[in-house]
Amino acid sequence: MSILIRVDDKFIPLYRVMWVAATPHFCGEEDCTREGYYEIRLEQGESVWANLAERDEMSNRLELWQGGLGPPDEEPGENLW
Ligand SMILES: [Zn+2]
């Protein structure tokens, strides 16, 4: 499993992600280009903006990654005789 995930035009290493927005961005500004996108906050105050599919993929991958780097679909008991 790769530790990189693509958001917009960038590959983001999972360990750089601080948090992922639960709700889409809305600030009410007329010329806002981020409306409806989900903010993904990185270290050092950087952000990237994900669509819903990218946001879901990111949060899924983070959950799997938190559980370790082993294969997520390993069958329990597979290595028992
Ligand atoms: Zn905005």
PDB file of N, CA and C and ligand atoms in Angstrom:
ATOM      1  N   MET A   1       0.849  -1.197   0.000  1.00  0.00           N
ATOM      2  CA  MET A   1       0.000   0.000   0.000  1.00  0.00           C
ATOM      3  C   MET A   1       0.877   1.236   0.000  1.00  0.00           C
ATOM      4  N   SER A   2       0.583   2.136  -0.905  1.00  0.00           N
ATOM      5  CA  SER A   2       1.374   3.363  -0.996  1.00  0.00           C
ATOM      6  C   SER A   2       1.044   4.297   0.149  1.00  0.00           C
ATOM      7  N   ILE A   3       2.027   5.088   0.532  1.00  0.00           N
ATOM      8  CA  ILE A   3       1.813   6.071   1.581  1.00  0.00           C
ATOM      9  C   ILE A   3       1.435   7.419   0.973  1.00  0.00           C
ATOM     10  N   LEU A   4       1.401   7.460  -0.341  1.00  0.00           N
ATOM     11  CA  LEU A   4       1.018   8.681  -1.051  1.00  0.00           C
ATOM     12  C   LEU A   4      -0.427   8.595  -1.511  1.00  0.00           C
ATOM     13  N   ILE A   5      -1.101   9.716  -1.463  1.00  0.00           N
ATOM     14  CA  ILE A   5      -2.455   9.744  -1.995  1.00  0.00           C
ATOM     15  C   ILE A   5      -2.624  11.009  -2.817  1.00  0.00           C
ATOM     16  N   ARG A   6      -3.312  10.843  -3.944  1.00  0.00           N
ATOM     17  CA  ARG A   6      -3.434  11.984  -4.834  1.00  0.00           C
ATOM     18  C   ARG A   6      -4.648  12.834  -4.474  1.00  0.00           C
ATOM     19  N   VAL A   7      -4.403  14.137  -4.341  1.00  0.00           N
ATOM     20  CA  VAL A   7      -5.472  15.098  -4.133  1.00  0.00           C
ATOM     21  C   VAL A   7      -5.230  16.242  -5.101  1.00  0.00           C
ATOM     22  N   ASP A   8      -6.237  16.526  -5.919  1.00  0.00           N
ATOM     23  CA  ASP A   8      -6.088  17.551  -6.938  1.00  0.00           C
ATOM     24  C   ASP A   8      -4.908  17.160  -7.831  1.00  0.00           C
ATOM     25  N   ASP A   9      -3.890  18.000  -7.953  1.00  0.00           N
ATOM     26  CA  ASP A   9      -2.765  17.662  -8.825  1.00  0.00           C
ATOM     27  C   ASP A   9      -1.519  17.285  -8.043  1.00  0.00           C
ATOM     28  N   LYS A  10      -1.699  16.897  -6.759  1.00  0.00           N
ATOM     29  CA  LYS A  10      -0.532  16.608  -5.927  1.00  0.00           C
ATOM     30  C   LYS A  10      -0.645  15.231  -5.289  1.00  0.00           C
ATOM     31  N   PHE A  11       0.500  14.628  -5.063  1.00  0.00           N
ATOM     32  CA  PHE A  11       0.542  13.425  -4.245  1.00  0.00           C
ATOM     33  C   PHE A  11       0.931  13.824  -2.832  1.00  0.00           C
ATOM     34  N   ILE A  12       0.086  13.480  -1.881  1.00  0.00           N
ATOM     35  CA  ILE A  12       0.300  13.878  -0.492  1.00  0.00           C
ATOM     36  C   ILE A  12       0.708  12.649   0.316  1.00  0.00           C
ATOM     37  N   PRO A  13       1.834  12.725   1.045  1.00  0.00           N
ATOM     38  CA  PRO A  13       2.155  11.624   1.959  1.00  0.00           C
ATOM     39  C   PRO A  13       1.189  11.645   3.146  1.00  0.00           C
ATOM     40  N   LEU A  14       0.645  10.488   3.504  1.00  0.00           N
ATOM     41  CA  LEU A  14      -0.368  10.429   4.563  1.00  0.00           C
ATOM     42  C   LEU A  14       0.120  11.047   5.866  1.00  0.00           C
ATOM     43  N   TYR A  15       1.408  10.883   6.160  1.00  0.00           N
ATOM     44  CA  TYR A  15       1.913  11.368   7.443  1.00  0.00           C
ATOM     45  C   TYR A  15       1.992  12.886   7.528  1.00  0.00           C
ATOM     46  N   ARG A  16       1.768  13.570   6.417  1.00  0.00           N
ATOM     47  CA  ARG A  16       1.765  15.039   6.459  1.00  0.00           C
ATOM     48  C   ARG A  16       0.385  15.614   6.756  1.00  0.00           C
ATOM     49  N   VAL A  17      -0.625  14.766   6.784  1.00  0.00           N
ATOM     50  CA  VAL A  17      -1.997  15.257   6.958  1.00  0.00           C
ATOM     51  C   VAL A  17      -2.303  15.463   8.438  1.00  0.00           C
ATOM     52  N   MET A  18      -2.756  16.679   8.774  1.00  0.00           N
ATOM     53  CA  MET A  18      -3.127  16.974  10.151  1.00  0.00           C
ATOM     54  C   MET A  18      -4.601  16.675  10.401  1.00  0.00           C
ATOM     55  N   TRP A  19      -5.434  17.104   9.478  1.00  0.00           N
ATOM     56  CA  TRP A  19      -6.859  16.803   9.599  1.00  0.00           C
ATOM     57  C   TRP A  19      -7.532  16.907   8.242  1.00  0.00           C
ATOM     58  N   VAL A  20      -8.754  16.370   8.208  1.00  0.00           N
ATOM     59  CA  VAL A  20      -9.558  16.369   6.984  1.00  0.00           C
ATOM     60  C   VAL A  20     -10.916  16.961   7.328  1.00  0.00           C
ATOM     61  N   ALA A  21     -11.396  17.887   6.520  1.00  0.00           N
ATOM     62  CA  ALA A  21     -12.664  18.544   6.815  1.00  0.00           C
ATOM     63  C   ALA A  21     -13.829  17.566   6.721  1.00  0.00           C
ATOM     64  N   ALA A  22     -14.746  17.687   7.688  1.00  0.00           N
ATOM     65  CA  ALA A  22     -15.934  16.831   7.677  1.00  0.00           C
ATOM     66  C   ALA A  22     -17.035  17.424   6.805  1.00  0.00           C
ATOM     67  N   THR A  23     -16.988  18.728   6.622  1.00  0.00           N
ATOM     68  CA  THR A  23     -18.026  19.393   5.834  1.00  0.00           C
ATOM     69  C   THR A  23     -17.372  20.219   4.732  1.00  0.00           C
ATOM     70  N   PRO A  24     -18.073  20.428   3.647  1.00  0.00           N
ATOM     71  CA  PRO A  24     -17.495  21.211   2.545  1.00  0.00           C
ATOM     72  C   PRO A  24     -17.311  22.671   2.934  1.00  0.00           C
ATOM     73  N   HIS A  25     -16.321  23.268   2.316  1.00  0.00           N
ATOM     74  CA  HIS A  25     -16.013  24.669   2.583  1.00  0.00           C
ATOM     75  C   HIS A  25     -17.142  25.577   2.119  1.00  0.00           C
ATOM     76  N   PHE A  26     -17.464  26.531   2.963  1.00  0.00           N
ATOM     77  CA  PHE A  26     -18.381  27.590   2.560  1.00  0.00           C
ATOM     78  C   PHE A  26     -18.015  28.849   3.316  1.00  0.00           C
ATOM     79  N   CYS A  27     -17.698  29.916   2.611  1.00  0.00           N
ATOM     80  CA  CYS A  27     -17.354  31.158   3.290  1.00  0.00           C
ATOM     81  C   CYS A  27     -18.247  32.303   2.840  1.00  0.00           C
ATOM     82  N   GLY A  28     -19.065  32.074   1.805  1.00  0.00           N
ATOM     83  CA  GLY A  28     -19.999  33.100   1.354  1.00  0.00           C
ATOM     84  C   GLY A  28     -19.396  34.142   0.440  1.00  0.00           C
ATOM     85  N   GLU A  29     -18.094  34.067   0.203  1.00  0.00           N
ATOM     86  CA  GLU A  29     -17.481  35.059  -0.678  1.00  0.00           C
ATOM     87  C   GLU A  29     -17.796  34.730  -2.139  1.00  0.00           C
ATOM     88  N   GLU A  30     -18.140  35.771  -2.865  1.00  0.00           N
ATOM     89  CA  GLU A  30     -18.634  35.562  -4.217  1.00  0.00           C
ATOM     90  C   GLU A  30     -17.603  34.941  -5.144  1.00  0.00           C
ATOM     91  N   ASP A  31     -16.354  35.323  -4.964  1.00  0.00           N
ATOM     92  CA  ASP A  31     -15.324  34.827  -5.881  1.00  0.00           C
ATOM     93  C   ASP A  31     -14.560  33.633  -5.307  1.00  0.00           C
ATOM     94  N   CYS A  32     -15.131  32.982  -4.314  1.00  0.00           N
ATOM     95  CA  CYS A  32     -14.459  31.834  -3.711  1.00  0.00           C
ATOM     96  C   CYS A  32     -14.427  30.673  -4.691  1.00  0.00           C
ATOM     97  N   THR A  33     -13.244  30.120  -4.891  1.00  0.00           N
ATOM     98  CA  THR A  33     -13.116  28.992  -5.813  1.00  0.00           C
ATOM     99  C   THR A  33     -13.079  27.659  -5.071  1.00  0.00           C
ATOM    100  N   ARG A  34     -13.173  27.700  -3.743  1.00  0.00           N
ATOM    101  CA  ARG A  34     -13.065  26.470  -2.951  1.00  0.00           C
ATOM    102  C   ARG A  34     -14.412  25.974  -2.457  1.00  0.00           C
ATOM    103  N   GLU A  35     -15.454  26.699  -2.803  1.00  0.00           N
ATOM    104  CA  GLU A  35     -16.755  26.346  -2.266  1.00  0.00           C
ATOM    105  C   GLU A  35     -17.146  24.936  -2.703  1.00  0.00           C
ATOM    106  N   GLY A  36     -17.617  24.151  -1.745  1.00  0.00           N
ATOM    107  CA  GLY A  36     -18.005  22.774  -2.042  1.00  0.00           C
ATOM    108  C   GLY A  36     -16.858  21.791  -1.957  1.00  0.00           C
ATOM    109  N   TYR A  37     -15.630  22.288  -1.806  1.00  0.00           N
ATOM    110  CA  TYR A  37     -14.481  21.410  -1.660  1.00  0.00           C
ATOM    111  C   TYR A  37     -14.153  21.196  -0.192  1.00  0.00           C
ATOM    112  N   TYR A  38     -13.441  20.117   0.074  1.00  0.00           N
ATOM    113  CA  TYR A  38     -13.100  19.746   1.443  1.00  0.00           C
ATOM    114  C   TYR A  38     -11.630  20.073   1.697  1.00  0.00           C
ATOM    115  N   GLU A  39     -11.398  20.795   2.764  1.00  0.00           N
ATOM    116  CA  GLU A  39     -10.027  21.169   3.087  1.00  0.00           C
ATOM    117  C   GLU A  39      -9.299  20.005   3.734  1.00  0.00           C
ATOM    118  N   ILE A  40      -8.089  19.771   3.279  1.00  0.00           N
ATOM    119  CA  ILE A  40      -7.204  18.813   3.919  1.00  0.00           C
ATOM    120  C   ILE A  40      -5.994  19.594   4.392  1.00  0.00           C
ATOM    121  N   ARG A  41      -5.850  19.667   5.701  1.00  0.00           N
ATOM    122  CA  ARG A  41      -4.789  20.485   6.278  1.00  0.00           C
ATOM    123  C   ARG A  41      -3.514  19.669   6.417  1.00  0.00           C
ATOM    124  N   LEU A  42      -2.438  20.260   5.949  1.00  0.00           N
ATOM    125  CA  LEU A  42      -1.138  19.611   6.043  1.00  0.00           C
ATOM    126  C   LEU A  42      -0.298  20.308   7.102  1.00  0.00           C
ATOM    127  N   GLU A  43       0.817  19.698   7.417  1.00  0.00           N
ATOM    128  CA  GLU A  43       1.773  20.341   8.319  1.00  0.00           C
ATOM    129  C   GLU A  43       2.175  21.703   7.781  1.00  0.00           C
ATOM    130  N   GLN A  44       2.623  22.544   8.685  1.00  0.00           N
ATOM    131  CA  GLN A  44       3.174  23.850   8.325  1.00  0.00           C
ATOM    132  C   GLN A  44       2.147  24.762   7.668  1.00  0.00           C
ATOM    133  N   GLY A  45       0.873  24.582   8.050  1.00  0.00           N
ATOM    134  CA  GLY A  45      -0.166  25.516   7.630  1.00  0.00           C
ATOM    135  C   GLY A  45      -0.585  25.437   6.187  1.00  0.00           C
ATOM    136  N   GLU A  46      -0.110  24.444   5.467  1.00  0.00           N
ATOM    137  CA  GLU A  46      -0.533  24.284   4.083  1.00  0.00           C
ATOM    138  C   GLU A  46      -1.865  23.554   4.031  1.00  0.00           C
ATOM    139  N   SER A  47      -2.608  23.798   2.973  1.00  0.00           N
ATOM    140  CA  SER A  47      -3.846  23.065   2.748  1.00  0.00           C
ATOM    141  C   SER A  47      -3.930  22.623   1.304  1.00  0.00           C
ATOM    142  N   VAL A  48      -4.609  21.511   1.095  1.00  0.00           N
ATOM    143  CA  VAL A  48      -5.015  21.134  -0.255  1.00  0.00           C
ATOM    144  C   VAL A  48      -6.529  20.970  -0.211  1.00  0.00           C
ATOM    145  N   TRP A  49      -7.131  21.005  -1.398  1.00  0.00           N
ATOM    146  CA  TRP A  49      -8.593  21.002  -1.489  1.00  0.00           C
ATOM    147  C   TRP A  49      -9.046  19.800  -2.287  1.00  0.00           C
ATOM    148  N   ALA A  50      -9.900  19.014  -1.660  1.00  0.00           N
ATOM    149  CA  ALA A  50     -10.319  17.750  -2.255  1.00  0.00           C
ATOM    150  C   ALA A  50     -11.796  17.789  -2.614  1.00  0.00           C
ATOM    151  N   ASN A  51     -12.154  17.067  -3.667  1.00  0.00           N
ATOM    152  CA  ASN A  51     -13.581  16.862  -3.905  1.00  0.00           C
ATOM    153  C   ASN A  51     -14.070  15.745  -2.978  1.00  0.00           C
ATOM    154  N   LEU A  52     -15.365  15.466  -3.024  1.00  0.00           N
ATOM    155  CA  LEU A  52     -15.919  14.514  -2.068  1.00  0.00           C
ATOM    156  C   LEU A  52     -15.270  13.134  -2.181  1.00  0.00           C
ATOM    157  N   ALA A  53     -15.071  12.664  -3.413  1.00  0.00           N
ATOM    158  CA  ALA A  53     -14.474  11.339  -3.608  1.00  0.00           C
ATOM    159  C   ALA A  53     -13.054  11.295  -3.062  1.00  0.00           C
ATOM    160  N   GLU A  54     -12.295  12.370  -3.314  1.00  0.00           N
ATOM    161  CA  GLU A  54     -10.914  12.418  -2.819  1.00  0.00           C
ATOM    162  C   GLU A  54     -10.888  12.487  -1.291  1.00  0.00           C
ATOM    163  N   ARG A  55     -11.822  13.242  -0.729  1.00  0.00           N
ATOM    164  CA  ARG A  55     -11.899  13.362   0.737  1.00  0.00           C
ATOM    165  C   ARG A  55     -12.201  11.993   1.358  1.00  0.00           C
ATOM    166  N   ASP A  56     -13.170  11.266   0.782  1.00  0.00           N
ATOM    167  CA  ASP A  56     -13.512   9.945   1.309  1.00  0.00           C
ATOM    168  C   ASP A  56     -12.342   8.985   1.204  1.00  0.00           C
ATOM    169  N   GLU A  57     -11.683   9.023   0.051  1.00  0.00           N
ATOM    170  CA  GLU A  57     -10.520   8.165  -0.148  1.00  0.00           C
ATOM    171  C   GLU A  57      -9.442   8.493   0.884  1.00  0.00           C
ATOM    172  N   MET A  58      -9.215   9.780   1.103  1.00  0.00           N
ATOM    173  CA  MET A  58      -8.207  10.198   2.071  1.00  0.00           C
ATOM    174  C   MET A  58      -8.554   9.703   3.472  1.00  0.00           C
ATOM    175  N   SER A  59      -9.794   9.875   3.911  1.00  0.00           N
ATOM    176  CA  SER A  59     -10.119   9.463   5.274  1.00  0.00           C
ATOM    177  C   SER A  59     -10.074   7.940   5.422  1.00  0.00           C
ATOM    178  N   ASN A  60     -10.474   7.228   4.378  1.00  0.00           N
ATOM    179  CA  ASN A  60     -10.343   5.764   4.432  1.00  0.00           C
ATOM    180  C   ASN A  60      -8.890   5.333   4.568  1.00  0.00           C
ATOM    181  N   ARG A  61      -8.067   5.970   3.752  1.00  0.00           N
ATOM    182  CA  ARG A  61      -6.651   5.588   3.758  1.00  0.00           C
ATOM    183  C   ARG A  61      -5.987   5.930   5.086  1.00  0.00           C
ATOM    184  N   LEU A  62      -6.374   7.068   5.663  1.00  0.00           N
ATOM    185  CA  LEU A  62      -5.809   7.443   6.955  1.00  0.00           C
ATOM    186  C   LEU A  62      -6.192   6.430   8.029  1.00  0.00           C
ATOM    187  N   GLU A  63      -7.438   5.979   7.998  1.00  0.00           N
ATOM    188  CA  GLU A  63      -7.873   5.000   8.995  1.00  0.00           C
ATOM    189  C   GLU A  63      -7.100   3.703   8.854  1.00  0.00           C
ATOM    190  N   LEU A  64      -6.926   3.248   7.635  1.00  0.00           N
ATOM    191  CA  LEU A  64      -6.165   2.021   7.409  1.00  0.00           C
ATOM    192  C   LEU A  64      -4.722   2.196   7.834  1.00  0.00           C
ATOM    193  N   TRP A  65      -4.186   3.363   7.528  1.00  0.00           N
ATOM    194  CA  TRP A  65      -2.783   3.630   7.823  1.00  0.00           C
ATOM    195  C   TRP A  65      -2.541   3.695   9.332  1.00  0.00           C
ATOM    196  N   GLN A  66      -3.485   4.296  10.068  1.00  0.00           N
ATOM    197  CA  GLN A  66      -3.361   4.358  11.523  1.00  0.00           C
ATOM    198  C   GLN A  66      -3.267   2.969  12.119  1.00  0.00           C
ATOM    199  N   GLY A  67      -3.917   2.016  11.442  1.00  0.00           N
ATOM    200  CA  GLY A  67      -3.904   0.650  11.946  1.00  0.00           C
ATOM    201  C   GLY A  67      -2.625  -0.094  11.616  1.00  0.00           C
ATOM    202  N   GLY A  68      -1.668   0.589  11.037  1.00  0.00           N
ATOM    203  CA  GLY A  68      -0.405  -0.060  10.689  1.00  0.00           C
ATOM    204  C   GLY A  68      -0.282  -0.182   9.185  1.00  0.00           C
ATOM    205  N   LEU A  69       0.883  -0.602   8.757  1.00  0.00           N
ATOM    206  CA  LEU A  69       1.152  -0.652   7.333  1.00  0.00           C
ATOM    207  C   LEU A  69       0.929  -2.032   6.736  1.00  0.00           C
ATOM    208  N   GLY A  70       0.433  -2.952   7.523  1.00  0.00           N
ATOM    209  CA  GLY A  70       0.183  -4.299   7.014  1.00  0.00           C
ATOM    210  C   GLY A  70      -0.948  -4.305   6.021  1.00  0.00           C
ATOM    211  N   PRO A  71      -1.087  -5.379   5.285  1.00  0.00           N
ATOM    212  CA  PRO A  71      -2.190  -5.471   4.329  1.00  0.00           C
ATOM    213  C   PRO A  71      -3.530  -5.425   5.053  1.00  0.00           C
ATOM    214  N   PRO A  72      -4.431  -4.528   4.633  1.00  0.00           N
ATOM    215  CA  PRO A  72      -5.692  -4.353   5.352  1.00  0.00           C
ATOM    216  C   PRO A  72      -6.676  -5.497   5.145  1.00  0.00           C
ATOM    217  N   ASP A  73      -6.463  -6.294   4.100  1.00  0.00           N
ATOM    218  CA  ASP A  73      -7.452  -7.326   3.784  1.00  0.00           C
ATOM    219  C   ASP A  73      -6.976  -8.721   4.160  1.00  0.00           C
ATOM    220  N   GLU A  74      -5.986  -8.784   5.063  1.00  0.00           N
ATOM    221  CA  GLU A  74      -5.474 -10.090   5.462  1.00  0.00           C
ATOM    222  C   GLU A  74      -6.550 -10.866   6.214  1.00  0.00           C
ATOM    223  N   GLU A  75      -6.756 -12.108   5.813  1.00  0.00           N
ATOM    224  CA  GLU A  75      -7.780 -12.935   6.456  1.00  0.00           C
ATOM    225  C   GLU A  75      -7.330 -13.318   7.862  1.00  0.00           C
ATOM    226  N   PRO A  76      -8.192 -13.144   8.852  1.00  0.00           N
ATOM    227  CA  PRO A  76      -7.816 -13.621  10.177  1.00  0.00           C
ATOM    228  C   PRO A  76      -7.695 -15.137  10.176  1.00  0.00           C
ATOM    229  N   GLY A  77      -6.661 -15.602  10.781  1.00  0.00           N
ATOM    230  CA  GLY A  77      -6.478 -17.055  10.849  1.00  0.00           C
ATOM    231  C   GLY A  77      -5.819 -17.646   9.625  1.00  0.00           C
ATOM    232  N   GLU A  78      -5.465 -16.796   8.669  1.00  0.00           N
ATOM    233  CA  GLU A  78      -4.907 -17.293   7.427  1.00  0.00           C
ATOM    234  C   GLU A  78      -3.595 -18.039   7.640  1.00  0.00           C
ATOM    235  N   ASN A  79      -2.828 -17.587   8.637  1.00  0.00           N
ATOM    236  CA  ASN A  79      -1.508 -18.177   8.849  1.00  0.00           C
ATOM    237  C   ASN A  79      -1.521 -19.323   9.849  1.00  0.00           C
ATOM    238  N   LEU A  80      -2.687 -19.705  10.306  1.00  0.00           N
ATOM    239  CA  LEU A  80      -2.781 -20.856  11.216  1.00  0.00           C
ATOM    240  C   LEU A  80      -2.891 -22.138  10.408  1.00  0.00           C
ATOM    241  N   TRP A  81      -2.447 -23.233  10.990  1.00  0.00           N
ATOM    242  CA  TRP A  81      -2.539 -24.487  10.259  1.00  0.00           C
ATOM    243  C   TRP A  81      -3.854 -25.183  10.542  1.00  0.00           C
TER     244      TRP A  81
HETATM  245 ZN    ZN B   1     -14.114  30.429   0.562  1.00  0.00          ZN
END
